[in-house]
Short mmCIF file of N, CA, C and O in Angstrom, two decimals:
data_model
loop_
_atom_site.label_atom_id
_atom_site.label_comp_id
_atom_site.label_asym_id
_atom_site.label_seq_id
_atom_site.Cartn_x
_atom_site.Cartn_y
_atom_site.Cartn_z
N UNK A 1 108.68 87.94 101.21
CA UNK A 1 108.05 87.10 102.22
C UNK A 1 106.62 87.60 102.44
O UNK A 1 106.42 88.53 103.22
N UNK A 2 105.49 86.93 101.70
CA UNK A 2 104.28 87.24 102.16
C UNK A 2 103.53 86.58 103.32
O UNK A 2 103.44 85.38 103.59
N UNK A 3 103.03 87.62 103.92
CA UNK A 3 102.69 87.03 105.34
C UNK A 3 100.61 87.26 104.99
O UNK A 3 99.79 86.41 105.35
N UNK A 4 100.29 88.35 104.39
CA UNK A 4 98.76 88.31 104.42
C UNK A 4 98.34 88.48 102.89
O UNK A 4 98.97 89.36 102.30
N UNK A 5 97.56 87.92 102.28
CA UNK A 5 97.03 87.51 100.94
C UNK A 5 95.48 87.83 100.96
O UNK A 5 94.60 87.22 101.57
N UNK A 6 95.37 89.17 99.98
CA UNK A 6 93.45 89.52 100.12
C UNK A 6 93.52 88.91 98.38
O UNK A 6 94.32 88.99 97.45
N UNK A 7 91.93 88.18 98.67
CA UNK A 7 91.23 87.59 97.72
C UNK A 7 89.64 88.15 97.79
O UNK A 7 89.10 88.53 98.83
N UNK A 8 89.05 88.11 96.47
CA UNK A 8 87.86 88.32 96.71
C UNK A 8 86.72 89.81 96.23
O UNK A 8 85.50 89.98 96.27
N UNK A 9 88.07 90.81 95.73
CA UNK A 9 86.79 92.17 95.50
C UNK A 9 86.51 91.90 94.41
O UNK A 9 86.47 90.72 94.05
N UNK A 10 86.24 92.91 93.59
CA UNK A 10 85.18 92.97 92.63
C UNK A 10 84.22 94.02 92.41
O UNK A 10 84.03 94.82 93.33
N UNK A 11 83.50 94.16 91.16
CA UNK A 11 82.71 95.24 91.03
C UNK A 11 81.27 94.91 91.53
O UNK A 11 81.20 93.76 91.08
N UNK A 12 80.42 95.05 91.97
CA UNK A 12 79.37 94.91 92.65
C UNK A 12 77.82 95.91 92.55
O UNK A 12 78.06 97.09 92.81
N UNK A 13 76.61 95.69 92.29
CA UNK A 13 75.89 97.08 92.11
C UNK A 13 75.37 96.92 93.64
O UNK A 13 75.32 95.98 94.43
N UNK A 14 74.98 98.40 93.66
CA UNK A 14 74.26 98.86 95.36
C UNK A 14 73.46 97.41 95.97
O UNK A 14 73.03 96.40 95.42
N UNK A 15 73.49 97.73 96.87
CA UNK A 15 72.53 96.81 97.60
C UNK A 15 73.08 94.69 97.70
O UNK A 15 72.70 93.74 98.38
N UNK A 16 74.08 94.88 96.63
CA UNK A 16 74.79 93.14 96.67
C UNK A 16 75.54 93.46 98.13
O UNK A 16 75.69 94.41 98.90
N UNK A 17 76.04 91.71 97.97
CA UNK A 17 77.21 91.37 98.63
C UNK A 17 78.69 90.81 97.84
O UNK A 17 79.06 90.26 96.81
N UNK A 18 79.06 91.19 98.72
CA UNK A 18 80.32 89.93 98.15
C UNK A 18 81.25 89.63 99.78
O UNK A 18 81.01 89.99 100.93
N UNK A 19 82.49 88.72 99.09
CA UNK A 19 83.34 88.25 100.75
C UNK A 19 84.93 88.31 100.01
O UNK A 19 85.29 87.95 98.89
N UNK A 20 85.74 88.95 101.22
CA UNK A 20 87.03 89.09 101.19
C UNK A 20 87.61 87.74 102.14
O UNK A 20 87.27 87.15 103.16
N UNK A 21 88.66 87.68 101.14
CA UNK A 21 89.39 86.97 102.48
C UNK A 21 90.59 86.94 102.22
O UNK A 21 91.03 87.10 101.08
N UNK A 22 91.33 86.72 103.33
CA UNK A 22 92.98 87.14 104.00
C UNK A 22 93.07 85.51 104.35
O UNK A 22 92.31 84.84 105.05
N UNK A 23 94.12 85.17 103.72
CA UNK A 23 95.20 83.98 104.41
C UNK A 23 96.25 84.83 104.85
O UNK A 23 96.69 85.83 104.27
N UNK A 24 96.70 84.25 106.17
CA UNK A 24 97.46 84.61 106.74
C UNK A 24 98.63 83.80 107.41
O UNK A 24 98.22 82.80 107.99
N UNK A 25 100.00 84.01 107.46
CA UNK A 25 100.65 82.88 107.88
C UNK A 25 100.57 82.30 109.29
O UNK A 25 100.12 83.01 110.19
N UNK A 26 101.01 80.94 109.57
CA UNK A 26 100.73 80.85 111.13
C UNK A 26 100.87 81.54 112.03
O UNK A 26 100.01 81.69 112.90
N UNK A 27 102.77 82.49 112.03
CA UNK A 27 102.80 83.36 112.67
C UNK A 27 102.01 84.25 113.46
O UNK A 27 101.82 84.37 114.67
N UNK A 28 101.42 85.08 112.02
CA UNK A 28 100.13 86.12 112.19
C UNK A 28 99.04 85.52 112.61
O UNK A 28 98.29 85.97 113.47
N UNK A 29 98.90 84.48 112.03
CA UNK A 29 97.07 84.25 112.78
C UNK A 29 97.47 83.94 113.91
O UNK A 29 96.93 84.79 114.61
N UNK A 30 98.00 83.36 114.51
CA UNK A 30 97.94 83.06 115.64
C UNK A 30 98.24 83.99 117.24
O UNK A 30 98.00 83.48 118.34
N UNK A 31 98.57 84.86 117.12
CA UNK A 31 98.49 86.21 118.23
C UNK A 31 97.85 87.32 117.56
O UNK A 31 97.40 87.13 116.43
N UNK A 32 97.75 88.52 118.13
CA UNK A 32 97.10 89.52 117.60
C UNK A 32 95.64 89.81 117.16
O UNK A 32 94.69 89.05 117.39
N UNK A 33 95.56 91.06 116.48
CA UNK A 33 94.09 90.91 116.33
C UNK A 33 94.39 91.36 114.85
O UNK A 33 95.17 92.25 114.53
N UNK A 34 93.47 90.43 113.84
CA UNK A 34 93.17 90.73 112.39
C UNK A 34 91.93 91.35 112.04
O UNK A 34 90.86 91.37 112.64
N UNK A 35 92.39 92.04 110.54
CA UNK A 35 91.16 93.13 110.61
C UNK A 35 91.33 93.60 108.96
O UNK A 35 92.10 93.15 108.11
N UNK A 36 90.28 94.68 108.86
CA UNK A 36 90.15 95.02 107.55
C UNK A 36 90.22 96.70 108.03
O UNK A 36 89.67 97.33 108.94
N UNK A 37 91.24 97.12 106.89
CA UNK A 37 90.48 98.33 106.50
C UNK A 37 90.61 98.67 105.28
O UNK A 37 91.21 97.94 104.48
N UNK A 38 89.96 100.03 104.86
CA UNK A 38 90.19 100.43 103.69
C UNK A 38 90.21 101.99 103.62
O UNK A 38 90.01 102.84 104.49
N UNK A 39 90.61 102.14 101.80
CA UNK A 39 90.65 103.27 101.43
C UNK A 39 90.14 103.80 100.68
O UNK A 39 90.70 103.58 99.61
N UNK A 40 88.80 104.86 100.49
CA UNK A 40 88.10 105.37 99.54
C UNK A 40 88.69 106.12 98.56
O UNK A 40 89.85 106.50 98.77
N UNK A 41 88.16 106.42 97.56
CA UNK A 41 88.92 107.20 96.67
C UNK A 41 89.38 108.82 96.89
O UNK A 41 88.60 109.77 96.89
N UNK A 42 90.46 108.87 97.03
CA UNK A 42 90.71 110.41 97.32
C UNK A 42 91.10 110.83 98.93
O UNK A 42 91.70 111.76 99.47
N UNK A 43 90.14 109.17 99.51
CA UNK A 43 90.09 109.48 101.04
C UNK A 43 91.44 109.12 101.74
O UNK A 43 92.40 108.69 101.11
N UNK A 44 91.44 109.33 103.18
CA UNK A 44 92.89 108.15 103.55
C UNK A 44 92.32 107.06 104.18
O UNK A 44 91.12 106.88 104.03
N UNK A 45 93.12 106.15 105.00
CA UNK A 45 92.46 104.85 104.87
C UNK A 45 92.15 105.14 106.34
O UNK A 45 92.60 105.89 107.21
N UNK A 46 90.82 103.86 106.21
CA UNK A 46 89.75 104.16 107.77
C UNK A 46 89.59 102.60 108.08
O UNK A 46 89.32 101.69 107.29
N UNK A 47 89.84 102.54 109.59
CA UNK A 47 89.77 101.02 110.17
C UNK A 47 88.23 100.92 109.55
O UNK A 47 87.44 101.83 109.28
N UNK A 48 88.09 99.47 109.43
CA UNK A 48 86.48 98.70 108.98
C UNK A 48 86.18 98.20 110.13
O UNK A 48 85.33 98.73 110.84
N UNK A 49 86.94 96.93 110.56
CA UNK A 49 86.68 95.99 111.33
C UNK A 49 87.78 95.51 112.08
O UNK A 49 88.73 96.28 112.27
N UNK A 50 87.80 94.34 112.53
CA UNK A 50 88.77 93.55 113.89
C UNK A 50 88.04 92.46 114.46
O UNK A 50 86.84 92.35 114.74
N UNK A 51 89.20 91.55 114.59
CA UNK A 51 88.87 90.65 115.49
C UNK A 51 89.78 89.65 116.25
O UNK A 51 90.15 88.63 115.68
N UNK A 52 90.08 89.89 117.30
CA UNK A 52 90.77 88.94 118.10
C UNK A 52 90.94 87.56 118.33
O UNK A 52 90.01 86.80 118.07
N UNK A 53 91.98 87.12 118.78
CA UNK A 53 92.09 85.45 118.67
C UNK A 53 90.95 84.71 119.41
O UNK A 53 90.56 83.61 119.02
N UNK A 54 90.38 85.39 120.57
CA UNK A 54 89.43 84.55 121.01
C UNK A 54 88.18 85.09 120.31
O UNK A 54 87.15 84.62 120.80
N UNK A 55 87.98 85.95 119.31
CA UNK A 55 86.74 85.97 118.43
C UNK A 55 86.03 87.41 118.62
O UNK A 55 85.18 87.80 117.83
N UNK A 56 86.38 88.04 119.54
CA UNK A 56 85.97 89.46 120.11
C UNK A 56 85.78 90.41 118.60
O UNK A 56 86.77 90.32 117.88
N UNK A 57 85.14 90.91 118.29
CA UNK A 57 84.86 91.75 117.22
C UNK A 57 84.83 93.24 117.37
O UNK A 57 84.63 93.62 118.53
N UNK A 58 85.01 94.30 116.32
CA UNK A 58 84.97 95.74 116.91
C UNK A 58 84.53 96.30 115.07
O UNK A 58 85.23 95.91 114.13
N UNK A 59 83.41 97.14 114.88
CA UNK A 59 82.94 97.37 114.18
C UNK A 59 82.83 98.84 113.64
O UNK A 59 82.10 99.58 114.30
N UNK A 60 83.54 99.45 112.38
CA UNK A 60 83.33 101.16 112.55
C UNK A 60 81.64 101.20 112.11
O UNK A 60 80.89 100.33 111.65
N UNK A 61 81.47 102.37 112.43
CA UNK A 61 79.63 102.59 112.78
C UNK A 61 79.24 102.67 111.20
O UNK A 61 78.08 102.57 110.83
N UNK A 62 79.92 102.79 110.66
CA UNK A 62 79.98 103.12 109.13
C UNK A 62 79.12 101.02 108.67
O UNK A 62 78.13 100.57 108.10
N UNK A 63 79.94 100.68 109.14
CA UNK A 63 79.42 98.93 108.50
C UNK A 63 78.58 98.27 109.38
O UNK A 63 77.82 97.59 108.71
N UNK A 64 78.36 98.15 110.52
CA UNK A 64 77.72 97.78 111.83
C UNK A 64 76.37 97.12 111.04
O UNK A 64 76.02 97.88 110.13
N UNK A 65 75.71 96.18 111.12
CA UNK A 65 74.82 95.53 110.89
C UNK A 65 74.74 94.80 109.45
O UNK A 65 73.88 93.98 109.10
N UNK A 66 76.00 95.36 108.58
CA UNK A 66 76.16 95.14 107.20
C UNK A 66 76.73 94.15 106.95
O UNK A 66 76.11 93.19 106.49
N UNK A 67 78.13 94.11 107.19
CA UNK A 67 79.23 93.56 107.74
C UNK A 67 79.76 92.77 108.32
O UNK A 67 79.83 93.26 109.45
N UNK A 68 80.27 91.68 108.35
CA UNK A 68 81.11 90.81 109.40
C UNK A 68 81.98 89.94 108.86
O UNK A 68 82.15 89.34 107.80
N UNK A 69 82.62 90.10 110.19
CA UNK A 69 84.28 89.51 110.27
C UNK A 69 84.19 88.01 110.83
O UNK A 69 83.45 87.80 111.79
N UNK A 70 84.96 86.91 110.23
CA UNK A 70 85.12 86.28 111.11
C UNK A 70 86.65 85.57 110.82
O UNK A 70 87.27 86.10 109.90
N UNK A 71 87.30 84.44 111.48
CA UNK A 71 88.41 83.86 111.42
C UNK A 71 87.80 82.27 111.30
O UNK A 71 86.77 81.82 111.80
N UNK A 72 89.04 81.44 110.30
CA UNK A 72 88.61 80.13 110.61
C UNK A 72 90.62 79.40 111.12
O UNK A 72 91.70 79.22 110.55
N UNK A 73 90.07 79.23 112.35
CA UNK A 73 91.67 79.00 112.80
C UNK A 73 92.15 77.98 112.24
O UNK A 73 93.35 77.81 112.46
N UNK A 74 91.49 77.00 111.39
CA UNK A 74 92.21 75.30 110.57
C UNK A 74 92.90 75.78 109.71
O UNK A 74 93.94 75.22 109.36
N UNK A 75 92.25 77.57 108.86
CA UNK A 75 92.85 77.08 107.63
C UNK A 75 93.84 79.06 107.91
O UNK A 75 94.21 79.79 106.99
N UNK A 76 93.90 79.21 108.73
CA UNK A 76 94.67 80.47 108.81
C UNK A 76 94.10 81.63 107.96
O UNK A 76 94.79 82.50 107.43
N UNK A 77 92.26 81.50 107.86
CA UNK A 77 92.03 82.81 107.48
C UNK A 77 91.04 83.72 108.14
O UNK A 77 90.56 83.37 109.21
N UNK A 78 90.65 85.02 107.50
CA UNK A 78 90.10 86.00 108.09
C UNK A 78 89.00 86.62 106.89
O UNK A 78 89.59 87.15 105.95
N UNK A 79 87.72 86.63 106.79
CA UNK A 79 86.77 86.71 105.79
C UNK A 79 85.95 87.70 106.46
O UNK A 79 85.56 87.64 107.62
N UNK A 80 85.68 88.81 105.45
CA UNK A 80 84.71 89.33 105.49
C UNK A 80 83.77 89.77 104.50
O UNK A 80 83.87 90.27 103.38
N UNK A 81 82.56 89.35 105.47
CA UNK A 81 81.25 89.56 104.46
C UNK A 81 80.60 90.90 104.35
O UNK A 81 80.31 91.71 105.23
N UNK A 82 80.44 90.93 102.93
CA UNK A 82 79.85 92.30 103.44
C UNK A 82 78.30 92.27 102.32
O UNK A 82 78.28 91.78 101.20
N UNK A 83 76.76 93.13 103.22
CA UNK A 83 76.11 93.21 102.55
C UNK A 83 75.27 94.48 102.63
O UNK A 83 75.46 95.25 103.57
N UNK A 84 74.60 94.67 101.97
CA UNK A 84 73.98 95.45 101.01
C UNK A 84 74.82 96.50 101.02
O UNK A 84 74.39 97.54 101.53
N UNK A 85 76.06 96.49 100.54
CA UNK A 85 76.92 97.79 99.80
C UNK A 85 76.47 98.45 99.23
O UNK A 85 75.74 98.17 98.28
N UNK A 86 76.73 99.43 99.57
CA UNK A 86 76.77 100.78 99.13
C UNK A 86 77.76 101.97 98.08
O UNK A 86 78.92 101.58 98.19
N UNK A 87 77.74 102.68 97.55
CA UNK A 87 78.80 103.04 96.84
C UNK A 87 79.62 103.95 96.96
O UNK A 87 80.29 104.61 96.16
N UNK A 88 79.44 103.90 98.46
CA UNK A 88 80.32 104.67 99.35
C UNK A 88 81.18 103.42 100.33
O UNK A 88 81.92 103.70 101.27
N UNK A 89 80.96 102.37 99.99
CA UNK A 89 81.59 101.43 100.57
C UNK A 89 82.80 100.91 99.44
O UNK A 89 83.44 99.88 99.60
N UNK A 90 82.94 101.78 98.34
CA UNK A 90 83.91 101.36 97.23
C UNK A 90 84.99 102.07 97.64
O UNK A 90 84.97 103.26 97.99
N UNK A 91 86.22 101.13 97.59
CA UNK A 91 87.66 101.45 98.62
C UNK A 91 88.66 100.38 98.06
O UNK A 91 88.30 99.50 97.28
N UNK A 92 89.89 100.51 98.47
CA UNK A 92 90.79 99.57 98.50
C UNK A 92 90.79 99.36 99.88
O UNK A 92 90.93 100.11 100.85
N UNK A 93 90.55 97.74 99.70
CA UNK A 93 90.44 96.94 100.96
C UNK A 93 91.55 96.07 101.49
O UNK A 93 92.04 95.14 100.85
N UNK A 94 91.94 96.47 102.79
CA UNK A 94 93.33 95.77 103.15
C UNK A 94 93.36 94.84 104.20
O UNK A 94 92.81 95.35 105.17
N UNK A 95 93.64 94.07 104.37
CA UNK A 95 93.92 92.91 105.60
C UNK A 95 94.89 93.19 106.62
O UNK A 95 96.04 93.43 106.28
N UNK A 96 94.62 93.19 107.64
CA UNK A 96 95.49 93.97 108.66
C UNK A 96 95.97 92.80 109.93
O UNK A 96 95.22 92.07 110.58
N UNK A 97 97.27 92.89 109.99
CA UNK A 97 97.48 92.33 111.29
C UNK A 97 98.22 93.22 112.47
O UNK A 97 99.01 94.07 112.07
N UNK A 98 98.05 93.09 113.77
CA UNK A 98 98.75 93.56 114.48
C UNK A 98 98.14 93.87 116.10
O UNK A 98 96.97 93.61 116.36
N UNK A 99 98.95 94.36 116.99
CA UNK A 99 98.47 94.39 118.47
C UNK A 99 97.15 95.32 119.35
O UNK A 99 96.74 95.33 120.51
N UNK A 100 96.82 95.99 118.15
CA UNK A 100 95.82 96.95 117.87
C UNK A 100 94.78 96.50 117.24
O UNK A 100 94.90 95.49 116.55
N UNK A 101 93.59 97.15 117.36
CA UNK A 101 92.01 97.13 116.32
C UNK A 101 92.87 98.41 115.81
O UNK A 101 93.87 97.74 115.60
N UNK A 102 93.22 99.55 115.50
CA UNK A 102 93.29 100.54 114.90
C UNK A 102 94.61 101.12 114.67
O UNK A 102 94.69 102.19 114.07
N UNK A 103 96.06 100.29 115.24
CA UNK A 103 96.69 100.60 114.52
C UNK A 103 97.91 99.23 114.19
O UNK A 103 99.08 99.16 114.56
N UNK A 104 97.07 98.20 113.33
CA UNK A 104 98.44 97.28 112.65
C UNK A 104 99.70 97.40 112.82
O UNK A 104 100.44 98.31 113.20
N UNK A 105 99.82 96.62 112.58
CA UNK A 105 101.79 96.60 111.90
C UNK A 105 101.83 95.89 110.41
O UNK A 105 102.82 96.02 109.69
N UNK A 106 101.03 95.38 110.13
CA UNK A 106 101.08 94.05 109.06
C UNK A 106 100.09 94.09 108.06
O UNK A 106 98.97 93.66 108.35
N UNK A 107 100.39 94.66 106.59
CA UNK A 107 98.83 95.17 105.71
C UNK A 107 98.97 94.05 104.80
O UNK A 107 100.06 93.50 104.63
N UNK A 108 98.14 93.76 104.33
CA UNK A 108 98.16 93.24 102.72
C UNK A 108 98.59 94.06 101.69
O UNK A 108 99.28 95.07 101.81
N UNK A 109 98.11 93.54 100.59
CA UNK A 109 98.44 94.29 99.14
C UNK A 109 97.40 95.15 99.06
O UNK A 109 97.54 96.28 98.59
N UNK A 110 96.47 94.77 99.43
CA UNK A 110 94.72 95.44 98.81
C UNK A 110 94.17 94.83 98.04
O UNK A 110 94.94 94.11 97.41
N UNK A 111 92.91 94.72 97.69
CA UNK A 111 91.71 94.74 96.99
C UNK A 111 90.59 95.49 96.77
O UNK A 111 89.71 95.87 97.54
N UNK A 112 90.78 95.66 95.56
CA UNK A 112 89.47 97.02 94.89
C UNK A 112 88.01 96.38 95.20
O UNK A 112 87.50 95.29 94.95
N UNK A 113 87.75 97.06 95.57
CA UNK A 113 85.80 96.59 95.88
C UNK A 113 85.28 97.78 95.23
O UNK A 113 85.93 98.78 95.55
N UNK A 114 84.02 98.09 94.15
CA UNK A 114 83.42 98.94 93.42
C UNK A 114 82.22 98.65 93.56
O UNK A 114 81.64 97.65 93.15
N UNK A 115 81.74 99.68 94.25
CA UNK A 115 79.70 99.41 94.10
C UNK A 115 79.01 100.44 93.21
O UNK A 115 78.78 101.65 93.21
N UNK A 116 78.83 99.59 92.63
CA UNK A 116 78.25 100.69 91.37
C UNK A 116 77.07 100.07 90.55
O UNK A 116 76.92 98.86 90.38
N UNK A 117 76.17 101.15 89.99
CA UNK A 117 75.25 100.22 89.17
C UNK A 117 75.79 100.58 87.47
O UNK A 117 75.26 100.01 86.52
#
């Protein structure tokens, strides 16, 4: 039973963008707060982002001006943009649902994001 679906990484050189995105089932989108995090290589995994049903956002200081989250409630998803990456921003990236910004109940599979030249 899949409930959250990441689309979207890819290899990327410094300074691009690219966009993730999470479908999510009605269930999930519809209470809670959805979010991204990820996992660097070697590292353990670190909240990215969040955002609540009425749109409220929460940002780690790490992406803050780079970055953003948003939801589109028609089609049950959760996208994030991200720009001028860095190659310290290369992680497995996960889609998160749950009653928390920082601690889910509900991950995706992941997606590899690589910034590299």
């Amino acid at each position: 039973q899949v409930q959250l679906v990441e689309s979207g990484g890819g290899l990327v050189q410094p300074g691009g963008s690219l966009r993730l995105s999470c479908a999510a089932s009605e269930r999930i989108f519809s209470g809670g707060i959805l979010g991204w995090f990820r996992q660097p290589p070697g590292k353990e995994r670190e909240f990215v982002t969040g955002i609540t049903s009425t749109g409220s956002t929460n940002y780690a200081d790490s992406v803050k001006g780079r970055f953003t989250i948003s939801r589109d409630n028609a089609k049950n998803t959760v996208t994030l943009q991200m720009n001028s990456l860095k190659p310290e921003d290369t992680a497995i990236y996960y889609c998160t649902a749950g009653p928390s910004y920082y601690h889910p109940r509900i991950w995706g599979q992941g997606t590899q994001v690589t910034v590299s030249s």
